[in-house]
Structure formats: structure tokens, C-alpha cells
């Protein structure tokens, strides 16, 4: 599998779907030499390379009702709703430690994408040169109106999914023509129009380029989904996507709903696994 990349979409709590897919990969000993993710996809990629099966699922299930993890009251206090400091500091270093040693010792390439709010351009970080991969992942996961931007590497960074929602083009640019792409939307999904434009404009009026990126994301995302279908039809991508729509609210804390998403990913990956193995063998001939 030395010539096949792995591209991981984000999606907030829909990232549990990806967690299920990657846990199946870990069980099967399926390791891609190149992994690139965005937002929740990047978070899942960290645990995948660190070989920490079940970590992302367990974190969500244990802490989803903890006000340090999600706190809607912070809307009225002008504070972050998702506790990214709690996730990337307390959880990752104390409660459910990220195995940074195994991660660093892996020969797998890992990259993630953030958005520079001044230039609206995607910024890519890789584990070999990034001075703090957890902080970069925090920036990639920082959502507009929900989190503050992250000061990192001399830049103001936010959600990588705004500038590069599904970073398959970066994988291709890096030499990985054939890719396994894990999506968190079903095959018929179409993006809704941007909501809360007035609030967004008030919040980010001093970053006009960033606003343009937010407004253009639906069009860009739908184009990418169609483009991925073209690569899939040409047999260059093997796509694992939800076999049914994942309908979950951004702040859903229902454990049964969340576990169902995780299991949906695991089962979909299991059902696709034999076809995936044959596809990988074909690409390595």
C-alpha cells in the first residue's frame, strides 16, 4: 500500500463515522503511508497514526456532556462553545493521552489543513516539520462563531474545512494519485445555503477575505463532492461514505445517536473491506 493515500473529511460530530472506519482499518492492520485530514478528520488521523483504536470514540462518549467539552451557555458569555483547549490540553495530555511517541516514530506521512483568516488560503502542516501538531490540529478544528481563531506559526488560523473541505488535491500534488477517501456525507448530499450571514459579517467584518471563503464554501464543497465521484468512477479513488444520511445536530449529546454514527462507519468499512483490498492489490501491480 506504499502508493495509496488516505484523505479524511471533517464534519464535527460526524467525525465519529470516520473514527469507526479507521478503527476497522486498525483492526485489519491497514496503514496508508500518507494521511491528510481536516478538522475532525485530522483529529481522527492523529489517533490512527498513533495506533490508538477507539480513542476518538471514547473521548466523545465520555466527555460529550461535560461543560468543559461543550458549553452552550458560553454563547452569552462570548466564550468558545467547543472546549478545544480542554480537548487538546487536558484530554490529550491527561485524561486520554495522545501517544505522541508512537505518532512521531511512525514512518507514515501526516498532514492537516488550516485556513489563514487574513489571506483565506489553506495552510498545510505535516508532522515532520510542525512544531506543535496538536495546536495545529486545534486550529484546523476551530469553527467560525463557535471558537476563536488560533494564533499559531505567526498566523491567525481557523477551520481548514473552509478553504479545503476535502483535501484530496493536496494528496495528488504530493504524489498520491490513488487515494482512499473517507467522507462524512452520503452520496446524495447537497450543501445548504450559508446561514447567519449578518452574524458572520459582524463577527468577521475586519477579515473580508475570510468572509468570502465562508460564503463560497457551499459551492466549493458541492464541486468537490462531484469531482470525487469522477475520480471514483475512473477508479483512482476508493470512497467510503455513509450508506445513509447522517442527520445529527452540531451539539447533539445523545449517546445512542453518537454511537450509531460510529458503528455506521465501522460497519460500512467492514462491508467495503474486501472490495477495498482488491482495489489496493490492483493499484500495486
mmCIF file of C-alpha atoms in Angstrom:
data_model
loop_
_atom_site.group_PDB
_atom_site.id
_atom_site.type_symbol
_atom_site.label_atom_id
_atom_site.label_comp_id
_atom_site.label_asym_id
_atom_site.label_seq_id
_atom_site.Cartn_x
_atom_site.Cartn_y
_atom_site.Cartn_z
ATOM 1 C CA UNK A 1 0.000 0.000 0.000
ATOM 2 C CA UNK A 2 3.029 2.221 -0.435
ATOM 3 C CA UNK A 3 1.472 4.333 -3.190
ATOM 4 C CA UNK A 4 -2.024 4.958 -1.812
ATOM 5 C CA UNK A 5 -3.050 7.973 0.259
ATOM 6 C CA UNK A 6 -5.805 8.371 2.824
ATOM 7 C CA UNK A 7 -7.932 11.539 2.771
ATOM 8 C CA UNK A 8 -10.148 12.315 5.768
ATOM 9 C CA UNK A 9 -13.009 14.805 5.655
ATOM 10 C CA UNK A 10 -14.082 16.699 8.788
ATOM 11 C CA UNK A 11 -17.628 17.292 9.949
ATOM 12 C CA UNK A 12 -17.748 17.846 13.711
ATOM 13 C CA UNK A 13 -19.614 15.001 15.401
ATOM 14 C CA UNK A 14 -19.990 13.302 12.022
ATOM 15 C CA UNK A 15 -16.298 12.584 12.501
ATOM 16 C CA UNK A 16 -17.405 9.627 14.617
ATOM 17 C CA UNK A 17 -18.198 7.957 11.296
ATOM 18 C CA UNK A 18 -14.548 8.316 10.292
ATOM 19 C CA UNK A 19 -13.489 7.067 13.727
ATOM 20 C CA UNK A 20 -15.435 3.875 13.062
ATOM 21 C CA UNK A 21 -13.852 3.449 9.623
ATOM 22 C CA UNK A 22 -10.324 3.945 10.932
ATOM 23 C CA UNK A 23 -10.849 1.611 13.880
ATOM 24 C CA UNK A 24 -11.747 -1.110 11.384
ATOM 25 C CA UNK A 25 -8.581 -0.271 9.445
ATOM 26 C CA UNK A 26 -6.522 -0.575 12.627
ATOM 27 C CA UNK A 27 -8.082 -3.949 13.395
ATOM 28 C CA UNK A 28 -7.187 -5.144 9.912
ATOM 29 C CA UNK A 29 -3.675 -3.704 10.039
ATOM 30 C CA UNK A 30 -4.382 -1.426 7.093
ATOM 31 C CA UNK A 31 -1.965 1.508 7.146
ATOM 32 C CA UNK A 32 -1.655 4.127 4.451
ATOM 33 C CA UNK A 33 1.769 5.734 4.018
ATOM 34 C CA UNK A 34 0.151 9.147 3.540
ATOM 35 C CA UNK A 35 -2.687 10.592 5.601
ATOM 36 C CA UNK A 36 -4.213 14.044 5.261
ATOM 37 C CA UNK A 37 -7.183 15.313 7.243
ATOM 38 C CA UNK A 38 -9.116 18.407 8.106
ATOM 39 C CA UNK A 39 -10.788 19.360 11.388
ATOM 40 C CA UNK A 40 -12.386 16.216 12.869
ATOM 41 C CA UNK A 41 -10.695 14.232 10.099
ATOM 42 C CA UNK A 42 -7.320 15.474 11.315
ATOM 43 C CA UNK A 43 -8.214 14.532 14.892
ATOM 44 C CA UNK A 44 -9.064 11.026 13.742
ATOM 45 C CA UNK A 45 -5.877 10.870 11.697
ATOM 46 C CA UNK A 46 -3.770 11.591 14.773
ATOM 47 C CA UNK A 47 -5.172 8.598 16.648
ATOM 48 C CA UNK A 48 -4.951 6.381 13.558
ATOM 49 C CA UNK A 49 -1.236 7.027 13.132
ATOM 50 C CA UNK A 50 -0.685 6.670 16.892
ATOM 51 C CA UNK A 51 -2.488 3.290 16.612
ATOM 52 C CA UNK A 52 -4.939 4.242 19.365
ATOM 53 C CA UNK A 53 -8.005 2.265 18.373
ATOM 54 C CA UNK A 54 -11.203 3.551 19.977
ATOM 55 C CA UNK A 55 -9.639 6.741 21.321
ATOM 56 C CA UNK A 56 -11.768 9.277 19.458
ATOM 57 C CA UNK A 57 -14.936 7.316 20.133
ATOM 58 C CA UNK A 58 -14.148 7.016 23.825
ATOM 59 C CA UNK A 59 -13.336 10.703 24.209
ATOM 60 C CA UNK A 60 -16.641 11.750 22.672
ATOM 61 C CA UNK A 61 -18.708 9.266 24.648
ATOM 62 C CA UNK A 62 -17.050 10.144 27.951
ATOM 63 C CA UNK A 63 -16.962 13.914 27.660
ATOM 64 C CA UNK A 64 -19.799 14.989 25.362
ATOM 65 C CA UNK A 65 -21.934 16.023 28.363
ATOM 66 C CA UNK A 66 -19.045 17.691 30.180
ATOM 67 C CA UNK A 67 -19.407 21.515 30.108
ATOM 68 C CA UNK A 68 -15.667 21.747 29.551
ATOM 69 C CA UNK A 69 -16.192 19.918 26.249
ATOM 70 C CA UNK A 70 -19.352 21.663 25.032
ATOM 71 C CA UNK A 71 -20.999 24.561 26.830
ATOM 72 C CA UNK A 72 -23.885 26.340 25.128
ATOM 73 C CA UNK A 73 -24.040 28.930 27.903
ATOM 74 C CA UNK A 74 -20.799 30.333 26.560
ATOM 75 C CA UNK A 75 -22.808 31.819 23.694
ATOM 76 C CA UNK A 76 -23.940 34.509 26.116
ATOM 77 C CA UNK A 77 -20.507 34.914 27.687
ATOM 78 C CA UNK A 78 -18.592 35.495 24.492
ATOM 79 C CA UNK A 79 -16.530 32.360 25.051
ATOM 80 C CA UNK A 80 -15.811 29.301 22.925
ATOM 81 C CA UNK A 81 -18.658 26.798 22.789
ATOM 82 C CA UNK A 82 -16.451 23.805 21.959
ATOM 83 C CA UNK A 83 -13.700 23.479 24.544
ATOM 84 C CA UNK A 84 -10.746 22.979 22.242
ATOM 85 C CA UNK A 85 -8.284 23.861 25.000
ATOM 86 C CA UNK A 86 -9.846 21.126 27.119
ATOM 87 C CA UNK A 87 -9.731 18.658 24.220
ATOM 88 C CA UNK A 88 -6.165 19.317 23.117
ATOM 89 C CA UNK A 89 -4.645 20.013 26.526
ATOM 90 C CA UNK A 90 -6.464 18.246 29.373
ATOM 91 C CA UNK A 91 -7.854 15.292 27.458
ATOM 92 C CA UNK A 92 -4.930 14.783 25.099
ATOM 93 C CA UNK A 93 -2.314 15.052 27.837
ATOM 94 C CA UNK A 94 -4.099 13.765 30.948
ATOM 95 C CA UNK A 95 -7.474 12.007 30.687
ATOM 96 C CA UNK A 96 -6.986 10.074 27.442
ATOM 97 C CA UNK A 97 -3.379 10.807 26.466
ATOM 98 C CA UNK A 98 -2.406 11.049 22.845
ATOM 99 C CA UNK A 99 0.508 8.688 22.195
ATOM 100 C CA UNK A 100 2.826 11.304 20.732
ATOM 101 C CA UNK A 101 5.797 8.922 20.814
ATOM 102 C CA UNK A 102 4.153 6.294 18.605
ATOM 103 C CA UNK A 103 2.841 9.081 16.378
ATOM 104 C CA UNK A 104 6.282 10.636 15.933
ATOM 105 C CA UNK A 105 8.011 7.296 15.397
ATOM 106 C CA UNK A 106 5.602 6.265 12.647
ATOM 107 C CA UNK A 107 7.011 6.424 9.118
ATOM 108 C CA UNK A 108 3.586 7.475 7.830
ATOM 109 C CA UNK A 109 3.297 10.990 6.420
ATOM 110 C CA UNK A 110 0.628 13.033 8.179
ATOM 111 C CA UNK A 111 -0.684 16.405 7.081
ATOM 112 C CA UNK A 112 -3.569 18.619 8.135
ATOM 113 C CA UNK A 113 -5.027 21.815 6.776
ATOM 114 C CA UNK A 114 -5.950 25.111 8.443
ATOM 115 C CA UNK A 115 -7.356 28.333 6.998
ATOM 116 C CA UNK A 116 -5.439 31.610 7.317
ATOM 117 C CA UNK A 117 -8.163 34.147 8.133
ATOM 118 C CA UNK A 118 -6.154 37.042 6.725
ATOM 119 C CA UNK A 119 -5.431 35.507 3.327
ATOM 120 C CA UNK A 120 -8.262 32.894 3.243
ATOM 121 C CA UNK A 121 -5.699 30.434 1.870
ATOM 122 C CA UNK A 122 -5.224 26.869 3.132
ATOM 123 C CA UNK A 123 -2.118 26.269 5.222
ATOM 124 C CA UNK A 124 -0.810 22.711 5.406
ATOM 125 C CA UNK A 125 1.194 21.322 8.318
ATOM 126 C CA UNK A 126 2.965 17.973 8.470
ATOM 127 C CA UNK A 127 4.151 16.012 11.462
ATOM 128 C CA UNK A 128 7.813 16.108 10.441
ATOM 129 C CA UNK A 129 8.182 19.888 10.464
ATOM 130 C CA UNK A 130 5.291 21.219 12.564
ATOM 131 C CA UNK A 131 6.491 22.441 15.955
ATOM 132 C CA UNK A 132 3.193 21.563 17.695
ATOM 133 C CA UNK A 133 0.926 19.208 15.760
ATOM 134 C CA UNK A 134 -1.760 19.237 18.465
ATOM 135 C CA UNK A 135 -2.043 23.023 18.323
ATOM 136 C CA UNK A 136 -2.171 22.903 14.532
ATOM 137 C CA UNK A 137 -4.988 20.340 14.800
ATOM 138 C CA UNK A 138 -6.743 22.621 17.272
ATOM 139 C CA UNK A 139 -6.586 25.408 14.690
ATOM 140 C CA UNK A 140 -7.892 23.083 11.971
ATOM 141 C CA UNK A 141 -10.860 22.261 14.240
ATOM 142 C CA UNK A 142 -11.698 25.842 15.263
ATOM 143 C CA UNK A 143 -15.133 26.590 13.801
ATOM 144 C CA UNK A 144 -16.467 30.067 12.953
ATOM 145 C CA UNK A 145 -18.899 31.543 15.515
ATOM 146 C CA UNK A 146 -18.198 28.583 17.809
ATOM 147 C CA UNK A 147 -14.499 29.002 18.500
ATOM 148 C CA UNK A 148 -11.926 31.770 18.455
ATOM 149 C CA UNK A 149 -9.169 31.773 15.880
ATOM 150 C CA UNK A 150 -5.884 30.181 16.944
ATOM 151 C CA UNK A 151 -2.616 32.115 16.900
ATOM 152 C CA UNK A 152 -0.058 29.698 15.515
ATOM 153 C CA UNK A 153 3.041 29.933 13.380
ATOM 154 C CA UNK A 154 2.667 33.719 13.223
ATOM 155 C CA UNK A 155 -0.778 33.399 11.660
ATOM 156 C CA UNK A 156 -4.422 33.596 12.718
ATOM 157 C CA UNK A 157 -5.880 30.200 11.838
ATOM 158 C CA UNK A 158 -9.301 28.546 11.818
ATOM 159 C CA UNK A 159 -11.190 25.589 10.372
ATOM 160 C CA UNK A 160 -9.316 24.053 7.466
ATOM 161 C CA UNK A 161 -12.622 22.868 6.038
ATOM 162 C CA UNK A 162 -13.407 26.395 4.896
ATOM 163 C CA UNK A 163 -10.528 26.695 2.440
ATOM 164 C CA UNK A 164 -10.028 22.997 1.600
ATOM 165 C CA UNK A 165 -13.060 20.955 2.738
ATOM 166 C CA UNK A 166 -11.762 17.622 1.396
ATOM 167 C CA UNK A 167 -8.002 17.879 0.786
ATOM 168 C CA UNK A 168 -7.624 15.294 -1.972
ATOM 169 C CA UNK A 169 -5.973 17.776 -4.339
ATOM 170 C CA UNK A 170 -3.136 18.227 -1.858
ATOM 171 C CA UNK A 171 -2.691 14.443 -1.734
ATOM 172 C CA UNK A 172 -2.466 14.364 -5.537
ATOM 173 C CA UNK A 173 0.009 17.267 -5.533
ATOM 174 C CA UNK A 174 2.121 15.312 -3.043
ATOM 175 C CA UNK A 175 2.308 12.402 -5.460
ATOM 176 C CA UNK A 176 -0.529 10.169 -4.270
ATOM 177 C CA UNK A 177 -2.692 9.761 -7.357
ATOM 178 C CA UNK A 178 -4.724 6.908 -5.883
ATOM 179 C CA UNK A 179 -6.500 7.627 -2.619
ATOM 180 C CA UNK A 180 -8.902 6.124 -0.125
ATOM 181 C CA UNK A 181 -11.293 8.972 0.656
ATOM 182 C CA UNK A 182 -13.448 8.837 3.785
ATOM 183 C CA UNK A 183 -16.428 11.187 3.599
ATOM 184 C CA UNK A 184 -18.976 12.014 6.281
ATOM 185 C CA UNK A 185 -21.819 12.843 3.908
ATOM 186 C CA UNK A 186 -23.902 10.360 1.926
ATOM 187 C CA UNK A 187 -23.796 10.148 -1.857
ATOM 188 C CA UNK A 188 -26.878 12.322 -2.439
ATOM 189 C CA UNK A 189 -25.949 15.163 -0.102
ATOM 190 C CA UNK A 190 -26.117 18.774 -1.308
ATOM 191 C CA UNK A 191 -24.936 21.696 0.801
ATOM 192 C CA UNK A 192 -27.428 24.103 2.291
ATOM 193 C CA UNK A 193 -27.007 27.839 1.850
ATOM 194 C CA UNK A 194 -24.947 29.740 4.397
ATOM 195 C CA UNK A 195 -26.978 30.802 7.412
ATOM 196 C CA UNK A 196 -26.422 33.633 9.894
ATOM 197 C CA UNK A 197 -24.758 35.907 7.334
ATOM 198 C CA UNK A 198 -25.428 39.019 9.375
ATOM 199 C CA UNK A 199 -23.835 37.475 12.461
ATOM 200 C CA UNK A 200 -20.876 36.276 10.413
ATOM 201 C CA UNK A 201 -20.407 39.726 8.895
ATOM 202 C CA UNK A 202 -20.484 41.376 12.302
ATOM 203 C CA UNK A 203 -18.040 38.849 13.739
ATOM 204 C CA UNK A 204 -15.517 38.871 10.901
ATOM 205 C CA UNK A 205 -16.019 42.256 9.222
ATOM 206 C CA UNK A 206 -12.320 43.035 9.618
ATOM 207 C CA UNK A 207 -11.421 39.870 7.684
ATOM 208 C CA UNK A 208 -13.179 40.365 4.303
ATOM 209 C CA UNK A 209 -11.200 37.630 2.552
ATOM 210 C CA UNK A 210 -12.141 35.161 5.255
ATOM 211 C CA UNK A 211 -15.821 36.066 4.852
ATOM 212 C CA UNK A 212 -15.569 35.393 1.116
ATOM 213 C CA UNK A 213 -14.211 31.937 1.892
ATOM 214 C CA UNK A 214 -17.112 31.184 4.243
ATOM 215 C CA UNK A 215 -19.696 32.382 1.728
ATOM 216 C CA UNK A 216 -18.185 30.387 -1.131
ATOM 217 C CA UNK A 217 -17.771 27.155 0.802
ATOM 218 C CA UNK A 218 -21.117 25.522 -0.199
ATOM 219 C CA UNK A 219 -20.337 25.895 -3.892
ATOM 220 C CA UNK A 220 -16.783 24.665 -3.419
ATOM 221 C CA UNK A 221 -17.869 21.715 -1.308
ATOM 222 C CA UNK A 222 -20.501 20.538 -3.788
ATOM 223 C CA UNK A 223 -17.956 20.816 -6.607
ATOM 224 C CA UNK A 224 -15.539 18.668 -4.617
ATOM 225 C CA UNK A 225 -18.167 16.003 -3.961
ATOM 226 C CA UNK A 226 -18.903 15.804 -7.695
ATOM 227 C CA UNK A 227 -15.187 15.788 -8.518
ATOM 228 C CA UNK A 228 -14.621 12.919 -6.096
ATOM 229 C CA UNK A 229 -17.367 10.946 -7.846
ATOM 230 C CA UNK A 230 -15.468 11.460 -11.110
ATOM 231 C CA UNK A 231 -12.226 10.152 -9.587
ATOM 232 C CA UNK A 232 -14.191 7.256 -8.116
ATOM 233 C CA UNK A 233 -15.712 6.419 -11.499
ATOM 234 C CA UNK A 234 -12.226 6.477 -13.041
ATOM 235 C CA UNK A 235 -11.087 4.032 -10.343
ATOM 236 C CA UNK A 236 -8.495 6.458 -8.970
ATOM 237 C CA UNK A 237 -10.289 6.883 -5.623
ATOM 238 C CA UNK A 238 -11.882 4.303 -3.370
ATOM 239 C CA UNK A 239 -14.557 6.197 -1.457
ATOM 240 C CA UNK A 240 -16.096 5.153 1.839
ATOM 241 C CA UNK A 241 -19.109 7.303 2.631
ATOM 242 C CA UNK A 242 -22.181 6.916 4.876
ATOM 243 C CA UNK A 243 -24.578 4.370 3.413
ATOM 244 C CA UNK A 244 -27.410 6.525 4.722
ATOM 245 C CA UNK A 245 -27.663 10.220 5.657
ATOM 246 C CA UNK A 246 -26.099 11.220 8.968
ATOM 247 C CA UNK A 247 -28.594 13.600 10.485
ATOM 248 C CA UNK A 248 -27.145 14.958 13.689
ATOM 249 C CA UNK A 249 -27.140 18.425 15.178
ATOM 250 C CA UNK A 250 -23.854 20.130 15.897
ATOM 251 C CA UNK A 251 -24.406 19.981 19.676
ATOM 252 C CA UNK A 252 -26.161 16.598 19.925
ATOM 253 C CA UNK A 253 -25.222 14.808 23.138
ATOM 254 C CA UNK A 254 -27.396 11.714 22.763
ATOM 255 C CA UNK A 255 -25.028 8.797 23.336
ATOM 256 C CA UNK A 256 -27.159 6.368 21.321
ATOM 257 C CA UNK A 257 -27.159 8.710 18.308
ATOM 258 C CA UNK A 258 -23.420 9.224 18.549
ATOM 259 C CA UNK A 259 -22.641 5.530 18.940
ATOM 260 C CA UNK A 260 -24.843 4.771 15.943
ATOM 261 C CA UNK A 261 -22.724 7.098 13.790
ATOM 262 C CA UNK A 262 -19.538 5.402 14.973
ATOM 263 C CA UNK A 263 -20.963 1.931 14.299
ATOM 264 C CA UNK A 264 -22.260 3.055 10.899
ATOM 265 C CA UNK A 265 -18.692 3.937 9.950
ATOM 266 C CA UNK A 266 -17.312 0.672 11.284
ATOM 267 C CA UNK A 267 -19.958 -1.423 9.509
ATOM 268 C CA UNK A 268 -19.671 0.479 6.218
ATOM 269 C CA UNK A 269 -15.895 -0.026 6.281
ATOM 270 C CA UNK A 270 -16.325 -3.710 7.092
ATOM 271 C CA UNK A 271 -18.771 -4.174 4.215
ATOM 272 C CA UNK A 272 -16.406 -2.429 1.807
ATOM 273 C CA UNK A 273 -13.242 -4.059 3.084
ATOM 274 C CA UNK A 274 -12.926 -6.974 0.643
ATOM 275 C CA UNK A 275 -13.529 -4.664 -2.329
ATOM 276 C CA UNK A 276 -11.019 -2.227 -0.853
ATOM 277 C CA UNK A 277 -8.396 -4.981 -0.551
ATOM 278 C CA UNK A 278 -8.905 -5.944 -4.196
ATOM 279 C CA UNK A 279 -8.649 -2.288 -5.251
ATOM 280 C CA UNK A 280 -5.398 -1.879 -3.308
ATOM 281 C CA UNK A 281 -3.913 -5.030 -4.852
ATOM 282 C CA UNK A 282 -4.849 -3.807 -8.315
ATOM 283 C CA UNK A 283 -3.161 -0.449 -7.716
ATOM 284 C CA UNK A 284 0.034 -2.100 -6.510
ATOM 285 C CA UNK A 285 0.529 -4.275 -9.587
#
